Amino acid sequence: MKLFSIFGNPVSHSISPLLHNSAIKALTLNACYGRFLLEEGEEIIRKFNSLNLSGANVTIPHKEWAYKKCDEVKGIAKNIEAVNTLVKEDNKVIGYNTDAPGFYESIKEFKEIKNALILGAGGTTKAIAYILREKGINVTILNRSSKRLEFFQNRGFECYSWNDFSPENYSLVINATSAGLNNNSLPYEEKRLKDIFNTSKYAVDIIYGKETPFLKLAKSNNLTCKNGKDMLLYQAVLAFNLFYGNRLSQKIIEESMKKVF
Ligand code: NDP
């Protein structure tokens, strides 16, 4: 039997076991997916091996440790410098990032996106910024403070803090901050956001499970809106297929995981 797990701290809230076990059941695979509360991120690969796992997902705050400690990093995770999926391949633990393609998959119905404004400069912005750039979309990053912008400046992204920003026109505006997660705050000044929305077509908030003030404002400005549920879904769909060398039907995985929400 193949064993899989999610590593995080905290991890009790994670719906990954439900998502992955639903796919295991739908495909009648001999496997089981559990959860593991990991306190020391640097122990992640040692734990992965001692639990005899074939694959794992990694959530906050251990994605950077997974990147540093895995035997080899493949794909876009090399740029993002964070790993959310670990796969045992030929006795090595390989690190991938499916948050990035998962985000892109979640906005696949959005047409003709030329440029995007991302609000926030945290870990998730790294994944979104790199995948959009890889897909030929111009990316601008706007953050409340300047400290976290260094990573993006050093990698050639256009970025601003609130103090030095003059908006242009953006097809897509993304809230990748935690504003609105546990409160009712907007990620940027209301008047300025409204001005930005006036020339935009699409808005995405990567927060899921509630309608945030950001999405409410975007809807009232007649933008096509999307929350973070599909990003969560597709990072899991893509990770699960990686566990099996991308040999499974994405459609069946997707349909089985959608039943969980
Ligand atoms: P980080 O903690 O790495 O970064 C948080 C960012 O939000 C920083 O740029 C911070 O700015 C900014 N910020 C926080 N509060 C405010 C505020 N009140 N106003 C403006 N900016 C603010 O977070 P992550 O990148 O890990 O996660 C961001 C969000 O994405 C979370 O809400 C998380 O739940 C969600 N998420 C969703 C996923 C999905 O699958 N849908 C996957 C992963 C995360 P500053 O630098 O100035 O402090």
Short mmCIF file of N, CA and C in Angstrom, two decimals, residues 19-169:
data_model
loop_
_atom_site.label_atom_id
_atom_site.label_comp_id
_atom_site.label_asym_id
_atom_site.label_seq_id
_atom_site.Cartn_x
_atom_site.Cartn_y
_atom_site.Cartn_z
N LEU A 19 -9.54 15.46 0.29
CA LEU A 19 -9.42 15.58 -1.17
C LEU A 19 -8.72 14.35 -1.75
N HIS A 20 -7.55 14.02 -1.18
CA HIS A 20 -6.73 12.95 -1.76
C HIS A 20 -7.38 11.57 -1.54
N ASN A 21 -7.98 11.36 -0.36
CA ASN A 21 -8.63 10.06 -0.12
C ASN A 21 -9.85 9.87 -1.03
N SER A 22 -10.47 10.98 -1.41
CA SER A 22 -11.60 10.89 -2.32
C SER A 22 -11.13 10.40 -3.70
N ALA A 23 -9.97 10.91 -4.13
CA ALA A 23 -9.41 10.45 -5.42
C ALA A 23 -8.96 8.99 -5.33
N ILE A 24 -8.36 8.63 -4.19
CA ILE A 24 -7.90 7.24 -3.99
C ILE A 24 -9.10 6.27 -4.12
N LYS A 25 -10.23 6.69 -3.50
CA LYS A 25 -11.44 5.85 -3.53
C LYS A 25 -11.99 5.77 -4.96
N ALA A 26 -12.07 6.91 -5.63
CA ALA A 26 -12.65 6.94 -6.98
C ALA A 26 -11.84 6.09 -7.95
N LEU A 27 -10.53 6.05 -7.75
CA LEU A 27 -9.66 5.31 -8.68
C LEU A 27 -9.32 3.90 -8.15
N THR A 28 -9.96 3.51 -7.04
CA THR A 28 -9.73 2.23 -6.36
C THR A 28 -8.24 1.88 -6.26
N LEU A 29 -7.49 2.84 -5.73
CA LEU A 29 -6.04 2.63 -5.56
C LEU A 29 -5.76 2.06 -4.17
N ASN A 30 -4.69 1.30 -4.07
CA ASN A 30 -4.32 0.74 -2.78
C ASN A 30 -3.41 1.75 -2.07
N ALA A 31 -4.03 2.74 -1.42
CA ALA A 31 -3.26 3.84 -0.83
C ALA A 31 -4.06 4.51 0.28
N CYS A 32 -3.37 5.32 1.07
CA CYS A 32 -4.03 6.05 2.13
C CYS A 32 -3.30 7.37 2.38
N TYR A 33 -4.03 8.45 2.64
CA TYR A 33 -3.43 9.78 2.82
C TYR A 33 -3.79 10.28 4.22
N GLY A 34 -2.77 10.64 5.00
CA GLY A 34 -3.01 11.12 6.36
C GLY A 34 -2.46 12.51 6.59
N ARG A 35 -2.40 12.93 7.85
CA ARG A 35 -1.84 14.26 8.16
C ARG A 35 -0.79 14.14 9.25
N PHE A 36 0.24 14.99 9.20
CA PHE A 36 1.32 14.92 10.18
C PHE A 36 1.67 16.33 10.66
N LEU A 37 1.52 16.53 11.97
CA LEU A 37 1.90 17.83 12.57
C LEU A 37 3.41 17.85 12.73
N LEU A 38 4.07 18.69 11.93
CA LEU A 38 5.54 18.75 11.95
C LEU A 38 5.96 20.07 12.60
N GLU A 39 6.70 19.96 13.69
CA GLU A 39 7.11 21.21 14.36
C GLU A 39 8.40 21.76 13.78
N GLU A 40 9.36 20.90 13.52
CA GLU A 40 10.67 21.35 13.02
C GLU A 40 10.72 21.12 11.51
N GLY A 41 10.64 22.19 10.75
CA GLY A 41 10.61 22.08 9.29
C GLY A 41 11.83 21.39 8.71
N GLU A 42 12.98 21.56 9.37
CA GLU A 42 14.20 20.96 8.80
C GLU A 42 14.21 19.43 8.90
N GLU A 43 13.25 18.89 9.67
CA GLU A 43 13.15 17.43 9.82
C GLU A 43 12.30 16.79 8.72
N ILE A 44 11.81 17.61 7.78
CA ILE A 44 10.73 17.13 6.88
C ILE A 44 11.12 15.89 6.05
N ILE A 45 12.32 15.88 5.51
CA ILE A 45 12.68 14.74 4.64
C ILE A 45 12.96 13.49 5.50
N ARG A 46 13.59 13.72 6.66
CA ARG A 46 13.82 12.59 7.58
C ARG A 46 12.47 11.94 7.95
N LYS A 47 11.48 12.78 8.25
CA LYS A 47 10.14 12.26 8.61
C LYS A 47 9.50 11.56 7.42
N PHE A 48 9.60 12.19 6.24
CA PHE A 48 9.03 11.62 5.01
C PHE A 48 9.55 10.18 4.85
N ASN A 49 10.86 10.02 5.02
CA ASN A 49 11.46 8.69 4.82
C ASN A 49 11.11 7.73 5.95
N SER A 50 11.12 8.23 7.20
CA SER A 50 10.85 7.30 8.30
C SER A 50 9.39 6.85 8.30
N LEU A 51 8.49 7.67 7.75
CA LEU A 51 7.08 7.25 7.64
C LEU A 51 6.84 6.37 6.41
N ASN A 52 7.91 6.19 5.62
CA ASN A 52 7.85 5.35 4.42
C ASN A 52 6.81 5.86 3.41
N LEU A 53 6.81 7.19 3.22
CA LEU A 53 5.82 7.80 2.33
C LEU A 53 6.24 7.69 0.87
N SER A 54 5.24 7.62 -0.01
CA SER A 54 5.51 7.68 -1.46
C SER A 54 5.36 9.10 -1.97
N GLY A 55 4.60 9.92 -1.22
CA GLY A 55 4.41 11.32 -1.62
C GLY A 55 3.84 12.11 -0.47
N ALA A 56 3.97 13.43 -0.53
CA ALA A 56 3.42 14.27 0.54
C ALA A 56 3.14 15.66 0.01
N ASN A 57 2.26 16.36 0.73
CA ASN A 57 2.08 17.80 0.48
C ASN A 57 2.62 18.56 1.68
N VAL A 58 2.98 19.80 1.42
CA VAL A 58 3.60 20.61 2.46
C VAL A 58 2.84 21.93 2.53
N THR A 59 2.43 22.29 3.76
CA THR A 59 1.76 23.58 3.90
C THR A 59 2.50 24.44 4.91
N ILE A 60 1.93 25.63 5.16
CA ILE A 60 2.56 26.63 6.03
C ILE A 60 2.97 26.01 7.36
N PRO A 61 4.14 26.22 7.91
CA PRO A 61 5.18 27.14 7.41
C PRO A 61 6.40 26.41 6.82
N HIS A 62 6.21 25.24 6.21
CA HIS A 62 7.37 24.39 5.89
C HIS A 62 7.76 24.32 4.42
N LYS A 63 7.12 25.15 3.55
CA LYS A 63 7.41 25.01 2.11
C LYS A 63 8.86 25.36 1.77
N GLU A 64 9.43 26.31 2.49
CA GLU A 64 10.83 26.68 2.20
C GLU A 64 11.79 25.60 2.68
N TRP A 65 11.46 24.98 3.85
CA TRP A 65 12.30 23.87 4.33
C TRP A 65 12.25 22.69 3.35
N ALA A 66 11.06 22.41 2.83
CA ALA A 66 10.92 21.30 1.87
C ALA A 66 11.78 21.58 0.64
N TYR A 67 11.79 22.84 0.22
CA TYR A 67 12.62 23.23 -0.93
C TYR A 67 14.11 23.00 -0.63
N LYS A 68 14.51 23.42 0.56
CA LYS A 68 15.94 23.33 0.91
C LYS A 68 16.40 21.89 1.15
N LYS A 69 15.52 21.07 1.71
CA LYS A 69 15.96 19.76 2.19
C LYS A 69 15.71 18.59 1.23
N CYS A 70 14.86 18.78 0.20
CA CYS A 70 14.59 17.63 -0.67
C CYS A 70 15.83 17.30 -1.51
N ASP A 71 15.87 16.09 -2.08
CA ASP A 71 17.08 15.65 -2.80
C ASP A 71 17.24 16.41 -4.11
N GLU A 72 16.12 16.75 -4.75
CA GLU A 72 16.18 17.47 -6.03
C GLU A 72 14.90 18.27 -6.21
N VAL A 73 15.04 19.47 -6.81
CA VAL A 73 13.85 20.29 -7.07
C VAL A 73 13.61 20.29 -8.57
N LYS A 74 12.34 20.11 -8.97
CA LYS A 74 12.04 20.11 -10.41
C LYS A 74 11.04 21.20 -10.75
N GLY A 75 11.14 21.72 -11.97
CA GLY A 75 10.14 22.65 -12.51
C GLY A 75 10.18 24.03 -11.88
N ILE A 76 9.01 24.66 -11.85
CA ILE A 76 8.88 26.06 -11.45
C ILE A 76 9.24 26.28 -9.96
N ALA A 77 9.24 25.21 -9.18
CA ALA A 77 9.62 25.32 -7.76
C ALA A 77 11.04 25.86 -7.60
N LYS A 78 11.87 25.64 -8.63
CA LYS A 78 13.27 26.14 -8.58
C LYS A 78 13.27 27.66 -8.51
N ASN A 79 12.34 28.30 -9.27
CA ASN A 79 12.26 29.76 -9.25
C ASN A 79 11.58 30.28 -8.00
N ILE A 80 10.51 29.61 -7.63
CA ILE A 80 9.70 30.08 -6.50
C ILE A 80 10.45 29.88 -5.18
N GLU A 81 11.33 28.90 -5.16
CA GLU A 81 12.11 28.55 -3.97
C GLU A 81 11.20 28.08 -2.83
N ALA A 82 10.14 27.38 -3.21
CA ALA A 82 9.23 26.78 -2.22
C ALA A 82 8.61 25.53 -2.85
N VAL A 83 8.47 24.49 -2.02
CA VAL A 83 7.96 23.19 -2.49
C VAL A 83 6.70 22.84 -1.71
N ASN A 84 5.61 22.50 -2.42
CA ASN A 84 4.40 22.06 -1.71
C ASN A 84 4.07 20.59 -1.97
N THR A 85 4.89 19.93 -2.81
CA THR A 85 4.65 18.52 -3.14
C THR A 85 5.97 17.76 -3.15
N LEU A 86 6.00 16.65 -2.41
CA LEU A 86 7.20 15.79 -2.39
C LEU A 86 6.82 14.44 -2.97
N VAL A 87 7.68 13.90 -3.84
CA VAL A 87 7.39 12.61 -4.48
C VAL A 87 8.63 11.73 -4.41
N LYS A 88 8.45 10.48 -4.01
CA LYS A 88 9.56 9.52 -3.98
C LYS A 88 9.75 9.00 -5.41
N GLU A 89 10.91 9.30 -5.99
CA GLU A 89 11.20 8.83 -7.35
C GLU A 89 12.58 8.19 -7.34
N ASP A 90 12.68 6.91 -7.69
CA ASP A 90 13.96 6.20 -7.71
C ASP A 90 14.76 6.41 -6.42
N ASN A 91 14.09 6.26 -5.31
CA ASN A 91 14.75 6.37 -4.01
C ASN A 91 15.19 7.78 -3.62
N LYS A 92 14.81 8.76 -4.44
CA LYS A 92 15.12 10.15 -4.09
C LYS A 92 13.80 10.88 -3.78
N VAL A 93 13.88 11.92 -2.95
CA VAL A 93 12.68 12.72 -2.67
C VAL A 93 12.75 13.99 -3.52
N ILE A 94 11.82 14.08 -4.47
CA ILE A 94 11.82 15.19 -5.42
C ILE A 94 10.79 16.24 -5.00
N GLY A 95 11.18 17.51 -5.10
CA GLY A 95 10.28 18.60 -4.72
C GLY A 95 9.68 19.31 -5.92
N TYR A 96 8.36 19.55 -5.86
CA TYR A 96 7.63 20.27 -6.92
C TYR A 96 6.81 21.40 -6.28
N ASN A 97 6.34 22.30 -7.14
CA ASN A 97 5.38 23.30 -6.67
C ASN A 97 4.13 23.23 -7.56
N THR A 98 3.00 22.83 -6.97
CA THR A 98 1.76 22.80 -7.76
C THR A 98 0.82 23.96 -7.40
N ASP A 99 1.23 24.82 -6.45
CA ASP A 99 0.41 26.02 -6.18
C ASP A 99 0.38 26.89 -7.43
N ALA A 100 1.55 26.98 -8.11
CA ALA A 100 1.67 27.87 -9.27
C ALA A 100 0.79 27.38 -10.44
N PRO A 101 0.99 26.15 -10.96
CA PRO A 101 0.10 25.71 -12.03
C PRO A 101 -1.34 25.55 -11.56
N GLY A 102 -1.55 25.28 -10.27
CA GLY A 102 -2.90 25.17 -9.72
C GLY A 102 -3.62 26.49 -9.83
N PHE A 103 -2.90 27.59 -9.55
CA PHE A 103 -3.52 28.91 -9.70
C PHE A 103 -3.90 29.15 -11.15
N TYR A 104 -2.98 28.84 -12.06
CA TYR A 104 -3.24 29.11 -13.48
C TYR A 104 -4.43 28.29 -14.00
N GLU A 105 -4.47 27.04 -13.56
CA GLU A 105 -5.59 26.17 -13.96
C GLU A 105 -6.92 26.76 -13.45
N SER A 106 -6.86 27.39 -12.28
CA SER A 106 -8.10 27.92 -11.69
C SER A 106 -8.65 29.13 -12.45
N ILE A 107 -7.80 29.77 -13.25
CA ILE A 107 -8.30 30.94 -14.00
C ILE A 107 -8.35 30.66 -15.51
N LYS A 108 -8.39 29.36 -15.86
CA LYS A 108 -8.29 29.01 -17.28
C LYS A 108 -9.44 29.56 -18.12
N GLU A 109 -10.58 29.84 -17.47
CA GLU A 109 -11.70 30.37 -18.27
C GLU A 109 -11.57 31.87 -18.52
N PHE A 110 -10.62 32.53 -17.88
CA PHE A 110 -10.42 33.96 -18.13
C PHE A 110 -9.67 34.14 -19.45
N LYS A 111 -10.21 34.99 -20.31
CA LYS A 111 -9.64 35.12 -21.66
C LYS A 111 -8.85 36.42 -21.81
N GLU A 112 -7.82 36.35 -22.63
CA GLU A 112 -7.04 37.53 -23.04
C GLU A 112 -6.56 38.38 -21.86
N ILE A 113 -5.86 37.71 -20.95
CA ILE A 113 -5.25 38.47 -19.85
C ILE A 113 -3.88 38.95 -20.32
N LYS A 114 -3.74 40.26 -20.40
CA LYS A 114 -2.45 40.81 -20.85
C LYS A 114 -1.55 41.08 -19.66
N ASN A 115 -2.15 41.65 -18.60
CA ASN A 115 -1.32 41.99 -17.45
C ASN A 115 -2.12 41.82 -16.16
N ALA A 116 -1.37 41.65 -15.07
CA ALA A 116 -2.03 41.40 -13.79
C ALA A 116 -1.37 42.21 -12.69
N LEU A 117 -2.20 42.68 -11.77
CA LEU A 117 -1.70 43.34 -10.56
C LEU A 117 -1.91 42.38 -9.40
N ILE A 118 -0.81 42.05 -8.71
CA ILE A 118 -0.94 41.17 -7.53
C ILE A 118 -0.76 42.02 -6.28
N LEU A 119 -1.73 41.96 -5.38
CA LEU A 119 -1.63 42.66 -4.10
C LEU A 119 -1.04 41.69 -3.10
N GLY A 120 0.08 42.10 -2.45
CA GLY A 120 0.75 41.22 -1.49
C GLY A 120 2.06 40.71 -2.04
N ALA A 121 2.98 40.42 -1.14
CA ALA A 121 4.31 39.96 -1.58
C ALA A 121 4.79 38.80 -0.71
N GLY A 122 3.84 37.97 -0.27
CA GLY A 122 4.19 36.82 0.56
C GLY A 122 4.52 35.59 -0.28
N GLY A 123 4.52 34.43 0.40
CA GLY A 123 4.90 33.19 -0.27
C GLY A 123 4.02 32.85 -1.46
N THR A 124 2.72 33.07 -1.36
CA THR A 124 1.83 32.69 -2.44
C THR A 124 2.01 33.60 -3.65
N THR A 125 2.35 34.86 -3.40
CA THR A 125 2.61 35.77 -4.53
C THR A 125 3.77 35.24 -5.37
N LYS A 126 4.77 34.63 -4.73
CA LYS A 126 5.92 34.10 -5.50
C LYS A 126 5.42 33.09 -6.54
N ALA A 127 4.55 32.17 -6.09
CA ALA A 127 4.04 31.14 -7.01
C ALA A 127 3.21 31.76 -8.13
N ILE A 128 2.33 32.69 -7.78
CA ILE A 128 1.43 33.29 -8.78
C ILE A 128 2.23 34.14 -9.76
N ALA A 129 3.17 34.92 -9.24
CA ALA A 129 3.96 35.82 -10.11
C ALA A 129 4.75 35.01 -11.14
N TYR A 130 5.38 33.92 -10.70
CA TYR A 130 6.19 33.13 -11.64
C TYR A 130 5.36 32.43 -12.70
N ILE A 131 4.19 31.87 -12.30
CA ILE A 131 3.41 31.16 -13.32
C ILE A 131 2.81 32.14 -14.32
N LEU A 132 2.39 33.32 -13.85
CA LEU A 132 1.83 34.29 -14.80
C LEU A 132 2.91 34.75 -15.77
N ARG A 133 4.10 35.00 -15.25
CA ARG A 133 5.20 35.43 -16.13
C ARG A 133 5.52 34.33 -17.14
N GLU A 134 5.55 33.07 -16.66
CA GLU A 134 5.82 31.94 -17.57
C GLU A 134 4.78 31.86 -18.69
N LYS A 135 3.55 32.29 -18.40
CA LYS A 135 2.48 32.24 -19.40
C LYS A 135 2.41 33.52 -20.24
N GLY A 136 3.39 34.39 -20.11
CA GLY A 136 3.46 35.58 -20.96
C GLY A 136 2.62 36.75 -20.49
N ILE A 137 2.21 36.72 -19.23
CA ILE A 137 1.39 37.81 -18.68
C ILE A 137 2.29 38.77 -17.89
N ASN A 138 2.16 40.07 -18.17
CA ASN A 138 2.96 41.06 -17.44
C ASN A 138 2.47 41.18 -16.00
N VAL A 139 3.41 41.13 -15.08
CA VAL A 139 3.04 41.11 -13.66
C VAL A 139 3.54 42.36 -12.95
N THR A 140 2.64 42.99 -12.18
CA THR A 140 3.03 44.09 -11.29
C THR A 140 2.65 43.67 -9.88
N ILE A 141 3.57 43.89 -8.94
CA ILE A 141 3.32 43.50 -7.55
C ILE A 141 3.23 44.76 -6.69
N LEU A 142 2.17 44.82 -5.87
CA LEU A 142 1.98 45.97 -4.98
C LEU A 142 1.87 45.45 -3.55
N ASN A 143 2.73 45.95 -2.68
CA ASN A 143 2.68 45.50 -1.28
C ASN A 143 2.58 46.69 -0.33
N ARG A 144 1.98 46.42 0.84
CA ARG A 144 1.80 47.46 1.86
C ARG A 144 3.14 48.08 2.26
N SER A 145 4.13 47.23 2.45
CA SER A 145 5.46 47.72 2.87
C SER A 145 6.50 47.26 1.86
N SER A 146 7.71 47.77 1.98
CA SER A 146 8.71 47.46 0.94
C SER A 146 9.59 46.25 1.27
N LYS A 147 9.60 45.83 2.55
CA LYS A 147 10.54 44.79 3.00
C LYS A 147 10.52 43.53 2.12
N ARG A 148 9.32 43.01 1.86
CA ARG A 148 9.23 41.73 1.14
C ARG A 148 9.40 41.87 -0.38
N LEU A 149 9.54 43.11 -0.85
CA LEU A 149 9.62 43.28 -2.31
C LEU A 149 10.99 42.90 -2.88
N GLU A 150 11.99 42.81 -2.01
CA GLU A 150 13.36 42.56 -2.47
C GLU A 150 13.47 41.28 -3.32
N PHE A 151 12.80 40.21 -2.86
CA PHE A 151 12.83 38.94 -3.60
C PHE A 151 12.41 39.17 -5.06
N PHE A 152 11.33 39.95 -5.23
CA PHE A 152 10.77 40.16 -6.58
C PHE A 152 11.62 41.14 -7.39
N GLN A 153 12.12 42.19 -6.72
CA GLN A 153 12.99 43.15 -7.42
C GLN A 153 14.22 42.44 -7.96
N ASN A 154 14.81 41.57 -7.15
CA ASN A 154 16.02 40.86 -7.57
C ASN A 154 15.78 39.91 -8.73
N ARG A 155 14.52 39.58 -8.98
CA ARG A 155 14.19 38.65 -10.07
C ARG A 155 13.49 39.35 -11.22
N GLY A 156 13.61 40.66 -11.26
CA GLY A 156 13.14 41.42 -12.42
C GLY A 156 11.66 41.70 -12.49
N PHE A 157 10.92 41.52 -11.39
CA PHE A 157 9.49 41.85 -11.40
C PHE A 157 9.31 43.34 -11.12
N GLU A 158 8.26 43.92 -11.74
CA GLU A 158 7.93 45.31 -11.47
C GLU A 158 7.19 45.35 -10.13
N CYS A 159 7.74 46.06 -9.16
CA CYS A 159 7.04 46.08 -7.87
C CYS A 159 7.07 47.42 -7.17
N TYR A 160 6.03 47.63 -6.37
CA TYR A 160 5.84 48.91 -5.68
C TYR A 160 5.33 48.67 -4.28
N SER A 161 5.67 49.61 -3.40
CA SER A 161 4.97 49.65 -2.11
C SER A 161 3.88 50.71 -2.23
N TRP A 162 2.98 50.74 -1.25
CA TRP A 162 1.85 51.68 -1.32
C TRP A 162 2.34 53.12 -1.55
N ASN A 163 3.49 53.44 -0.97
CA ASN A 163 3.99 54.83 -1.04
C ASN A 163 4.38 55.30 -2.42
N ASP A 164 4.83 54.38 -3.28
CA ASP A 164 5.38 54.84 -4.56
C ASP A 164 4.64 54.28 -5.78
N PHE A 165 3.31 54.04 -5.63
CA PHE A 165 2.57 53.35 -6.70
C PHE A 165 1.63 54.28 -7.46
N SER A 166 1.74 54.28 -8.78
CA SER A 166 0.74 54.96 -9.64
C SER A 166 0.16 53.90 -10.57
N PRO A 167 -1.11 53.53 -10.37
CA PRO A 167 -1.68 52.42 -11.13
C PRO A 167 -1.79 52.66 -12.63
N GLU A 168 -1.72 51.55 -13.38
CA GLU A 168 -2.02 51.59 -14.82
C GLU A 168 -3.31 50.79 -15.03
N ASN A 169 -3.54 50.29 -16.23
CA ASN A 169 -4.73 49.45 -16.47
C ASN A 169 -4.32 47.97 -16.39
#
